[in-house]
Tab-separated table of C-alpha atoms in Angstrom:
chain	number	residue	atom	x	y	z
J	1	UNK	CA	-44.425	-27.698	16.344
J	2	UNK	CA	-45.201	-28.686	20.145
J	3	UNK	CA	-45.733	-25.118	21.612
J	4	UNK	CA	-48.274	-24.463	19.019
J	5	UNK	CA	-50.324	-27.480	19.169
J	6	UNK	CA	-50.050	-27.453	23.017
J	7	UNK	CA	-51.102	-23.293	22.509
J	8	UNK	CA	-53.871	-24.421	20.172
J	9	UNK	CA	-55.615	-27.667	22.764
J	10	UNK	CA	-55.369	-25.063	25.628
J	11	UNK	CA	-57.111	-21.960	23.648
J	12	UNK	CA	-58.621	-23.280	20.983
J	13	UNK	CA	-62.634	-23.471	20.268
J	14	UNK	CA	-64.015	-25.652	17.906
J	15	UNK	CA	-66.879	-23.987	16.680
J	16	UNK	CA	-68.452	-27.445	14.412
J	17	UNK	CA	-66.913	-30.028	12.841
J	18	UNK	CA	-64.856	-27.659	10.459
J	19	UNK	CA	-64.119	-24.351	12.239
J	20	UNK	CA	-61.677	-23.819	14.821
J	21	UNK	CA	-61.462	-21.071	16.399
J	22	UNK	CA	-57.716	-19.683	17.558
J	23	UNK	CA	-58.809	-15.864	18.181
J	24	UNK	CA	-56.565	-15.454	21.233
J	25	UNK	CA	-53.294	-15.864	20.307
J	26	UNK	CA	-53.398	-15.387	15.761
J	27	UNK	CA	-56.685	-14.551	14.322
J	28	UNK	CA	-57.846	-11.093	16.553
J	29	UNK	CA	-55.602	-11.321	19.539
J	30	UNK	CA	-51.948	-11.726	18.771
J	31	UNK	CA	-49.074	-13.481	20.995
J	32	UNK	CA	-46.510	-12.096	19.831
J	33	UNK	CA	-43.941	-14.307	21.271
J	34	UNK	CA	-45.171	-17.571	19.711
J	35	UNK	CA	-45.556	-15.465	15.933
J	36	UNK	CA	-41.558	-15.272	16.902
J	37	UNK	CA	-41.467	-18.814	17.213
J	38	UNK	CA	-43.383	-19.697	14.672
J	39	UNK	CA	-41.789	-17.151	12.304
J	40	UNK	CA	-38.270	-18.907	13.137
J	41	UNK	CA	-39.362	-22.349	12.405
J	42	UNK	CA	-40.740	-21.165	8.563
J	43	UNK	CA	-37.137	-19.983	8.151
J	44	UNK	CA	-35.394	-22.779	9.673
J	45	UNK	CA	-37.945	-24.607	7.235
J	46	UNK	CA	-37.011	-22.947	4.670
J	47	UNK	CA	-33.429	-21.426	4.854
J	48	UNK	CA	-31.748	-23.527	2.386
J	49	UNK	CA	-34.153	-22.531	-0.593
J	50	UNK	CA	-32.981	-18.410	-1.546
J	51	UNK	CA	-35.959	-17.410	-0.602
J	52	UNK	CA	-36.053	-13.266	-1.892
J	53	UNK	CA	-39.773	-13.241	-0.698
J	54	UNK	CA	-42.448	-13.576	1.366
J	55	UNK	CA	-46.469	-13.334	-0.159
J	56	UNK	CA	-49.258	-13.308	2.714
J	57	UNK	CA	-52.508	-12.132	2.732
J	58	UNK	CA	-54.289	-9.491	4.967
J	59	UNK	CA	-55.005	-9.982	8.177
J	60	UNK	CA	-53.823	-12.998	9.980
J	61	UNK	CA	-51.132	-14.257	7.710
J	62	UNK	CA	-49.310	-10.688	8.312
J	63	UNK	CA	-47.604	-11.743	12.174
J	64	UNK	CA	-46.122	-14.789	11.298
J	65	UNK	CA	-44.450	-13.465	7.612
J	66	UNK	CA	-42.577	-10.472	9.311
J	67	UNK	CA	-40.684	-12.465	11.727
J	68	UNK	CA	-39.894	-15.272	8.879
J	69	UNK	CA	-39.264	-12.625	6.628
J	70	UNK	CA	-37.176	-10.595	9.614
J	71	UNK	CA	-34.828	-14.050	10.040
J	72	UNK	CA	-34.729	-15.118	6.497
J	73	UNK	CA	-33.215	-11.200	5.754
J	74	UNK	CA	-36.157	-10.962	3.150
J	75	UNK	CA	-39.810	-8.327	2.617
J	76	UNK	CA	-42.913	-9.482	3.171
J	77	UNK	CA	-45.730	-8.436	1.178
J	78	UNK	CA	-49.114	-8.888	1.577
J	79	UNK	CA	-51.722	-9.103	-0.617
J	80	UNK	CA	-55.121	-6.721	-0.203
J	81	UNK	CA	-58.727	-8.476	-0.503
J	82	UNK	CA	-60.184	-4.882	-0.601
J	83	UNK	CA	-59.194	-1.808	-2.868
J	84	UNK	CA	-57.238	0.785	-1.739
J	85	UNK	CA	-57.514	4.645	-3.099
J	86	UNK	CA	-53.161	5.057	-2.763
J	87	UNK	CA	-53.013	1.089	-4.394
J	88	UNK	CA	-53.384	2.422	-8.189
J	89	UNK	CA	-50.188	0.641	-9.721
J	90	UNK	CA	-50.337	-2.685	-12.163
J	91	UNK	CA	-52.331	-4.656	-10.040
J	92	UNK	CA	-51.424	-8.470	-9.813
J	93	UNK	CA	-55.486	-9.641	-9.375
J	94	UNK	CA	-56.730	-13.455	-8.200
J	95	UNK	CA	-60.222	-14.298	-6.935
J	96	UNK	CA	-60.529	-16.019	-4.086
J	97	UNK	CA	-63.602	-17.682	-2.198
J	98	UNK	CA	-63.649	-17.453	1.902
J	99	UNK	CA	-65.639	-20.204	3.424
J	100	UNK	CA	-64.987	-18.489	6.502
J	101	UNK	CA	-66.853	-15.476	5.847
J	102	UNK	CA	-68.922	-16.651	3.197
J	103	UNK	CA	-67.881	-14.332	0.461
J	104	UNK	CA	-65.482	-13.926	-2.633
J	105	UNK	CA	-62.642	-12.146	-2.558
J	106	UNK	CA	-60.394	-10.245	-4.979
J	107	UNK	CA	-56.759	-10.062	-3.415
J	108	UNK	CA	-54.541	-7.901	-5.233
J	109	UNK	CA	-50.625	-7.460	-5.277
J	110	UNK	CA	-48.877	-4.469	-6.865
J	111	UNK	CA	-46.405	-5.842	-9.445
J	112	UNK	CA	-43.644	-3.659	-8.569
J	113	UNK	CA	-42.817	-5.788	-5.602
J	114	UNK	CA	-42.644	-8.563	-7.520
J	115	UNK	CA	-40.264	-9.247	-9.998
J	116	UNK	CA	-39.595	-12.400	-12.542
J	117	UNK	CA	-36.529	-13.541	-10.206
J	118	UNK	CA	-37.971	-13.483	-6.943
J	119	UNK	CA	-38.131	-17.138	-5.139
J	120	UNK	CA	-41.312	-16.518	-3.278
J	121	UNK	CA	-42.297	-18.387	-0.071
J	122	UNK	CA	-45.948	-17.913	0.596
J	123	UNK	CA	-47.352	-18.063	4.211
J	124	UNK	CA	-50.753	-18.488	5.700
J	125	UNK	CA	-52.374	-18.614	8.751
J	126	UNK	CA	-55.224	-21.403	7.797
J	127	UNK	CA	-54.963	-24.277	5.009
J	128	UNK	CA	-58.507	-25.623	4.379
J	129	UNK	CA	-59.709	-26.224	0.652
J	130	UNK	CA	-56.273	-24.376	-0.053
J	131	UNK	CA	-58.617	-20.944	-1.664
J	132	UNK	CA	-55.961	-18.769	-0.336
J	133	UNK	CA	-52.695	-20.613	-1.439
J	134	UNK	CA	-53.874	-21.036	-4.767
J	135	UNK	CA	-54.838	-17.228	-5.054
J	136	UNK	CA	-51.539	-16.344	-3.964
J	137	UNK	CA	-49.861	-18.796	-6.113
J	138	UNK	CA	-51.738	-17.367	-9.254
J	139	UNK	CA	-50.931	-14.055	-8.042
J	140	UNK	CA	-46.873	-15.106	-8.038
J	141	UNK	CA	-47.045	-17.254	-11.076
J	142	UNK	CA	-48.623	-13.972	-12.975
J	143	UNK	CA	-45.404	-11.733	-11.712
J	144	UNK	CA	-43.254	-14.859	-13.819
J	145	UNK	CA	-41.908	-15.599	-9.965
J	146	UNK	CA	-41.194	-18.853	-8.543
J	147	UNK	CA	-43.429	-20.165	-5.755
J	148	UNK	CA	-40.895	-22.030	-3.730
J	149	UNK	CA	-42.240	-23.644	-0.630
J	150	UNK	CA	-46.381	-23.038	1.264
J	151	UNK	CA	-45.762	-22.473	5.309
J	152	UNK	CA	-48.910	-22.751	6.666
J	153	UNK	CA	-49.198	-22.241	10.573
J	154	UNK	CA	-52.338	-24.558	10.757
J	155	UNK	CA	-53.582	-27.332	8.567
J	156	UNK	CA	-56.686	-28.547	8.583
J	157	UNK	CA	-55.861	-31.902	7.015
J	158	UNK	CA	-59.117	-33.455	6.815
J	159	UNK	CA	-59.956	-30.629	4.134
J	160	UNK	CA	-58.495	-30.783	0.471
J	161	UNK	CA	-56.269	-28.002	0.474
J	162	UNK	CA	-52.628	-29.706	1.308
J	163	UNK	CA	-53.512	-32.958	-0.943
J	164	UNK	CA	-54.104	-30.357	-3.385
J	165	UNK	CA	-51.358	-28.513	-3.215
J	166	UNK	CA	-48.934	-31.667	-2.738
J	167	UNK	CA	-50.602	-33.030	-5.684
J	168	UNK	CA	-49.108	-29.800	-7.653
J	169	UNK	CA	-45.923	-30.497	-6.550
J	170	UNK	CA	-45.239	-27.340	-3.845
J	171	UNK	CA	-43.482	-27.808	-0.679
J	172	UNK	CA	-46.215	-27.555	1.844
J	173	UNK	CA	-44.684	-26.760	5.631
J	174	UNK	CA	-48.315	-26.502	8.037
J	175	UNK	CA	-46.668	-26.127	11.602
J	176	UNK	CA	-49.745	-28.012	12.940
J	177	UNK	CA	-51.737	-30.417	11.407
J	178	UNK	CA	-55.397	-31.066	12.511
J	179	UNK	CA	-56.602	-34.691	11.692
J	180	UNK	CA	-60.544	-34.000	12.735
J	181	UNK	CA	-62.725	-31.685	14.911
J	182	UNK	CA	-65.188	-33.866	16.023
J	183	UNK	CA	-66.710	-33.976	18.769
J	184	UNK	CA	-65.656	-30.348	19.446
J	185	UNK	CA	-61.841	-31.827	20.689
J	186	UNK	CA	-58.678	-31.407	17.932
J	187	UNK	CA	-57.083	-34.187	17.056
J	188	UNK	CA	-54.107	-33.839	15.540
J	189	UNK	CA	-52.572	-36.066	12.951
J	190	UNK	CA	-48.990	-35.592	14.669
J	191	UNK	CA	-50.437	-37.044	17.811
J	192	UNK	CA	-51.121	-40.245	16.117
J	193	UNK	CA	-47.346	-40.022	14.534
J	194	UNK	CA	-46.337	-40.066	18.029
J	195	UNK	CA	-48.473	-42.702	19.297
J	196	UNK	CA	-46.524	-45.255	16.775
J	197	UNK	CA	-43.445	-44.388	17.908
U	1	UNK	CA	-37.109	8.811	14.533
U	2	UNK	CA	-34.426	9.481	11.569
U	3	UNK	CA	-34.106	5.981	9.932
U	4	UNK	CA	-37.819	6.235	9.409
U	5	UNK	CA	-37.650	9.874	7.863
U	6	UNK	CA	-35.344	9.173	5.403
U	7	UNK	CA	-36.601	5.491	4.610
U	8	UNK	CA	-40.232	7.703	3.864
U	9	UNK	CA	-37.880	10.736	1.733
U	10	UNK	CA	-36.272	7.235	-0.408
U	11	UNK	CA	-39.184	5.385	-0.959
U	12	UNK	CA	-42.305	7.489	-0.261
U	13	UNK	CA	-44.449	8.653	-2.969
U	14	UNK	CA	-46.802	11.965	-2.878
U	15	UNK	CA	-49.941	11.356	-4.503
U	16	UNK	CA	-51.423	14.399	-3.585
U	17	UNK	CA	-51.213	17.346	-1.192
U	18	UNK	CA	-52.959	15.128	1.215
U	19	UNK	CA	-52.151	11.325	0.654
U	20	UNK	CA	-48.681	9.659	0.901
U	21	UNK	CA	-47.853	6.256	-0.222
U	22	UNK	CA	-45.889	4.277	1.428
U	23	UNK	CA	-46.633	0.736	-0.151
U	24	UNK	CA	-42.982	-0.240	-0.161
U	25	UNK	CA	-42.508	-0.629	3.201
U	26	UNK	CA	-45.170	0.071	5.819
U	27	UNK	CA	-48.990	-0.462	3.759
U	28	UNK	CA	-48.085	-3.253	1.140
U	29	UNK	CA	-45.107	-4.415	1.035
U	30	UNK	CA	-43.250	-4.708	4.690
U	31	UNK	CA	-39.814	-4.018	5.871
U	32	UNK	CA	-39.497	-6.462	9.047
U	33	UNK	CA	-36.208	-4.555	9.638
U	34	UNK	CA	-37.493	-1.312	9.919
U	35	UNK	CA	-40.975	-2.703	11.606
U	36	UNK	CA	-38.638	-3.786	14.222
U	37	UNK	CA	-36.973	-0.674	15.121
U	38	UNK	CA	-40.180	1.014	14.808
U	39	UNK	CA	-41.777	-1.840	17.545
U	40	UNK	CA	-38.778	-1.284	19.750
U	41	UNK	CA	-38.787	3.002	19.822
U	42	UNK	CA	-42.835	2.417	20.567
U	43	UNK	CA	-41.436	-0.008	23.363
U	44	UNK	CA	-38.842	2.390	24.482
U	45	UNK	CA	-41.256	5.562	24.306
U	46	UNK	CA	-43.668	3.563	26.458
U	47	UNK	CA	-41.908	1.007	28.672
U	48	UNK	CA	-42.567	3.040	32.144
U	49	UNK	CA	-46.439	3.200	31.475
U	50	UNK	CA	-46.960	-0.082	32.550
U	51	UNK	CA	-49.008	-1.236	29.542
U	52	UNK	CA	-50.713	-4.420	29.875
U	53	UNK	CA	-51.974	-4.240	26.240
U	54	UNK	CA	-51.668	-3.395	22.701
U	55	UNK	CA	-54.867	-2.341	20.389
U	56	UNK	CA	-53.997	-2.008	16.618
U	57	UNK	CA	-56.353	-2.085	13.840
U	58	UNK	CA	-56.056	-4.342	10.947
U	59	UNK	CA	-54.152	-4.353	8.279
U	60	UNK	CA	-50.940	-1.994	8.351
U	61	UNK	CA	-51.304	-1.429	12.339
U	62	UNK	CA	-50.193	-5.002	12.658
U	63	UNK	CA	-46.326	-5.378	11.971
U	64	UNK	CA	-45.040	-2.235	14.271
U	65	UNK	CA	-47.566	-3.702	16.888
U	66	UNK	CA	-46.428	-6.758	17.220
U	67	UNK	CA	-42.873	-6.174	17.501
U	68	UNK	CA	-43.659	-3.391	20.122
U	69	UNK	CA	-45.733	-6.086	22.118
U	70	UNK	CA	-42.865	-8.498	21.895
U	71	UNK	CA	-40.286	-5.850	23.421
U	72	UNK	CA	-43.085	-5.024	26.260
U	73	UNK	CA	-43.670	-8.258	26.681
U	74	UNK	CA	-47.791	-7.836	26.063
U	75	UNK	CA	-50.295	-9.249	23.853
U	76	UNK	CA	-51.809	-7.233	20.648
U	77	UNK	CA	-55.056	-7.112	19.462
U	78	UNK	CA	-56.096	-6.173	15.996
U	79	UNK	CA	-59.884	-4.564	15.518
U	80	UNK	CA	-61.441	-6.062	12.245
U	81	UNK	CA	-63.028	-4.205	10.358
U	82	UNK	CA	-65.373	-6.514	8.699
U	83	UNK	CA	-67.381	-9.258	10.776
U	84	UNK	CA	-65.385	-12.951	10.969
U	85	UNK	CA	-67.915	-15.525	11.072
U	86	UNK	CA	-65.866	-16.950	14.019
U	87	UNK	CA	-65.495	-13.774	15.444
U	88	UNK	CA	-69.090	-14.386	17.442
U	89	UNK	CA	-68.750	-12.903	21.094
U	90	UNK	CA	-69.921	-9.769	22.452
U	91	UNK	CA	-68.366	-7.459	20.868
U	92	UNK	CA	-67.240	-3.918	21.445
U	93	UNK	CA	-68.078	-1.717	18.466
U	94	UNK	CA	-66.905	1.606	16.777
U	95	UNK	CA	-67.891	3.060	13.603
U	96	UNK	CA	-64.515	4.968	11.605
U	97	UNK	CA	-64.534	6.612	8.478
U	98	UNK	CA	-62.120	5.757	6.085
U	99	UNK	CA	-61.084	9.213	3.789
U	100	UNK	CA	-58.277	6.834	1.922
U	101	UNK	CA	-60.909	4.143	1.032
U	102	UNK	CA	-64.326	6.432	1.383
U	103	UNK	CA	-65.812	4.529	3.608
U	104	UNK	CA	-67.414	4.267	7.139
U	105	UNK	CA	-66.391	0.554	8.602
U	106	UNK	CA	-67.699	-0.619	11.708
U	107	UNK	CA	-64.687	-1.997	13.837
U	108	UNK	CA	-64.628	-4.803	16.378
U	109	UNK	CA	-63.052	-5.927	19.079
U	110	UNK	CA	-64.553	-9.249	20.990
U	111	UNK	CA	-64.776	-7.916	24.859
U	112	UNK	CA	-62.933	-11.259	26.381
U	113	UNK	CA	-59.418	-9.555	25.267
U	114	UNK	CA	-60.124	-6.158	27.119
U	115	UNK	CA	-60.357	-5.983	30.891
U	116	UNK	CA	-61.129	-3.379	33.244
U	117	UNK	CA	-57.399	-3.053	34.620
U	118	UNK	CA	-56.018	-3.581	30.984
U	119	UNK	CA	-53.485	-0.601	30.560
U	120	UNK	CA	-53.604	0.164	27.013
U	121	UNK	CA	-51.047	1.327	24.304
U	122	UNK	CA	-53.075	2.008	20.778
U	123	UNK	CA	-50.747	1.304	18.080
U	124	UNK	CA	-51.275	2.604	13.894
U	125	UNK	CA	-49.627	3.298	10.791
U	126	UNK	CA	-51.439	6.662	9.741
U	127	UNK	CA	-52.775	9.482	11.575
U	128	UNK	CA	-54.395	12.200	10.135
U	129	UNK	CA	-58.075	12.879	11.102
U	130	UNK	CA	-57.805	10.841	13.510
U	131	UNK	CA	-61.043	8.762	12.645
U	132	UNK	CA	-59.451	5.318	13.623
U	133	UNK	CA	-57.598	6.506	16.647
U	134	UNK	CA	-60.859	7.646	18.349
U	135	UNK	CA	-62.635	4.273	17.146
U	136	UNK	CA	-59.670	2.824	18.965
U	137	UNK	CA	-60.357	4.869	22.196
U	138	UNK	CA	-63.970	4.207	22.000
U	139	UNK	CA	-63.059	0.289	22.108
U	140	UNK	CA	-60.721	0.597	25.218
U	141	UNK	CA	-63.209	2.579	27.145
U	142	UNK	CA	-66.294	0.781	26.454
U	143	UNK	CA	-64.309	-2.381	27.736
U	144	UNK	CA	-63.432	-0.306	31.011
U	145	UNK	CA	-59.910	-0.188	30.202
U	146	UNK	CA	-57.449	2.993	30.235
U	147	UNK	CA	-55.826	4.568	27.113
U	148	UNK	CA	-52.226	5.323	28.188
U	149	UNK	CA	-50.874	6.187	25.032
U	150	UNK	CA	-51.391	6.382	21.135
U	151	UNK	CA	-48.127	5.290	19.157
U	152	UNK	CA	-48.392	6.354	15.552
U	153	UNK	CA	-45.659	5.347	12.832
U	154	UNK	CA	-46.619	8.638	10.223
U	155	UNK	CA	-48.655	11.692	11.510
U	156	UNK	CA	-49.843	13.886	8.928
U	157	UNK	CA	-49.205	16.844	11.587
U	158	UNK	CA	-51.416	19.014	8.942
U	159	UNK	CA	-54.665	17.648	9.490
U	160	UNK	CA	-56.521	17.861	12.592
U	161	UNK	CA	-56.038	14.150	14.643
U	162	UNK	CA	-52.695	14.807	16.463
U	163	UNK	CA	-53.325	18.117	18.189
U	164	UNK	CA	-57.472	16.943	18.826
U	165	UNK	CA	-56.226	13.426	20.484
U	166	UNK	CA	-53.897	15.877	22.683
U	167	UNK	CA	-56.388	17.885	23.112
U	168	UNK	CA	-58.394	15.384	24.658
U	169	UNK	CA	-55.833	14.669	26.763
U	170	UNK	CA	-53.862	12.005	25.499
U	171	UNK	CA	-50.092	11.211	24.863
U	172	UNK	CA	-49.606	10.922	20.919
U	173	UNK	CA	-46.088	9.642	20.279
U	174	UNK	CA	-45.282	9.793	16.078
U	175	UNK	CA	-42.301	8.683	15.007
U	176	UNK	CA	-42.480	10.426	11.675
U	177	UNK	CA	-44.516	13.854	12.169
U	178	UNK	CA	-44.741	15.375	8.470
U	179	UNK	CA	-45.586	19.257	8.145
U	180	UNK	CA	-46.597	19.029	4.390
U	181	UNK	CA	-46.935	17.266	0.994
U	182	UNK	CA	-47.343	20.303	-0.679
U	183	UNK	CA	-45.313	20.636	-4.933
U	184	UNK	CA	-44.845	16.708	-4.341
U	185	UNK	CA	-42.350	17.017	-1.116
U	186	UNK	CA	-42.153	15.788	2.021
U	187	UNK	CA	-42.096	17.960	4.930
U	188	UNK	CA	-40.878	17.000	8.312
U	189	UNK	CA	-41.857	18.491	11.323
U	190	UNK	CA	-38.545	17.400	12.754
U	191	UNK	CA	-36.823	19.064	9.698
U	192	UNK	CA	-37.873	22.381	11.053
U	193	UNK	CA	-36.542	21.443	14.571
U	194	UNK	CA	-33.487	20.556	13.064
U	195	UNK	CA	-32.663	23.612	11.204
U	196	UNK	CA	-33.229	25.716	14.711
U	197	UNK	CA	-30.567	23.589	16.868
């Protein structure tokens, strides 16, 4: 997706080799108008698959679900990583380890929202080692729903999470893919894609 | 705002005589239908103010914020409520209790998003005390900004934020105002105004 690897040279910060930084437009400060964008690309990604769902996870992942989930006519839910007093119901529990803030999570889903038939698409703002994904996957699986397709907005491809996941046979859809960080500039594995042709 | 009244009578639950859930639409699970309309009355209640910015607060705050700062055309920021690791700048800081989770978070908000001419719309799901409103405010004004206006999905009109905010001085704009919880039923303010015309 063009706009949002053009978005991501002009504002992002690589903070080392493996962090990126994108806090002005999807991880504190929100643009609201590329979410739209990049909300309409999961569905046009997507439409053909009768999707009935969308699983995120608290906080980033939340912007770009709601406008896939407004085009592909669908709810978006997402999961907690902290315990709420009015959550009480059958809890759908997964653990899962943040690099990012150094600490392990347990994201929760009440089960009511999801049911054996749903055809879940799960979306994510980051794919690294794939921690989240596979959470929410185990999280799906354990509701006896079908995880249909991954839509990740960005990939960090030189990390094991999208092998992994491809390896497992899901549909991964990362809107940008990030070949290395080195050197504090992104390089993106599209760009080379382009260079060949 | 009457789709949102009777979407809380279908589908909200009363826990107690002070706690409403609404996981099936606004706090867990999310309508993008209804966050829309909820974006666009925020955007209609507010589009003569001028705002230049929208401060939420992460996680339900999110969805009806950023589909108010696509109609006004402005960007939204989400406070976190636990320290990112990339989340490294100087940072504006506000400490909120929490009465639904018991607990006192410190909330951030890095200072690059906030400017001194920023005109600023706070956007959340809940207000009753009033705790995370007032973190809110404290954010905007230690950036040097100006609070035009706090838009609020569901007001709990029973407990003290609403009328204290107003107090203060502020325009409070609630699209659901509910009068009481009390033998398991909700109350609308609005009912009452109803019954008199």
């Amino acid at each position: 997706m063009k706009v949002l690897r053009e978005k991501i040279q002009d504002e992002g910060i690589v903070l080392s080799d493996g962090v990126l930084k994108v806090d002005s437009f999807l991880n504190h400060q929100i643009d609201p108008y590329l979410m739209k964008e990049i909300g309409s690309e999961f569905a046009r990604l997507f439409k053909a698959e009768g999707i009935t769902k969308i699983v995120t996870i608290e906080s980033s992942g939340i912007s770009p679900a709601v406008f896939a989930g407004l085009e592909l006519g669908v709810k978006v839910i997402f999961a907690r990583k902290k315990k709420s007093l009015t959550l009480t119901d059958n809890l759908l529990v997964s653990s899962v380890y943040s690099f990012t803030k150094q600490e392990e999570n347990t994201i929760t889903v009440s089960s009511q929202f999801i049911t054996e038939s749903d055809r879940v698409l799960i979306i994510d703002d980051f794919l690294a080692n794939g921690e989240a994904a596979k959470g929410l996957i185990e999280i799906v699986k354990k509701a006896g729903a079908s995880v249909i397709g991954i839509g990740i907005v960005i990939e960090k491809s030189f990390q094991k999470g999208a092998e992994e996941l491809k390896d497992l046979g899901y549909r991964v859809e990362s809107l940008a893919r990030i070949k290395s960080l080195t050197d504090g500039k992104v390089r993106f594995v599209e760009d080379q894609v382009e260079v060949r042709v």
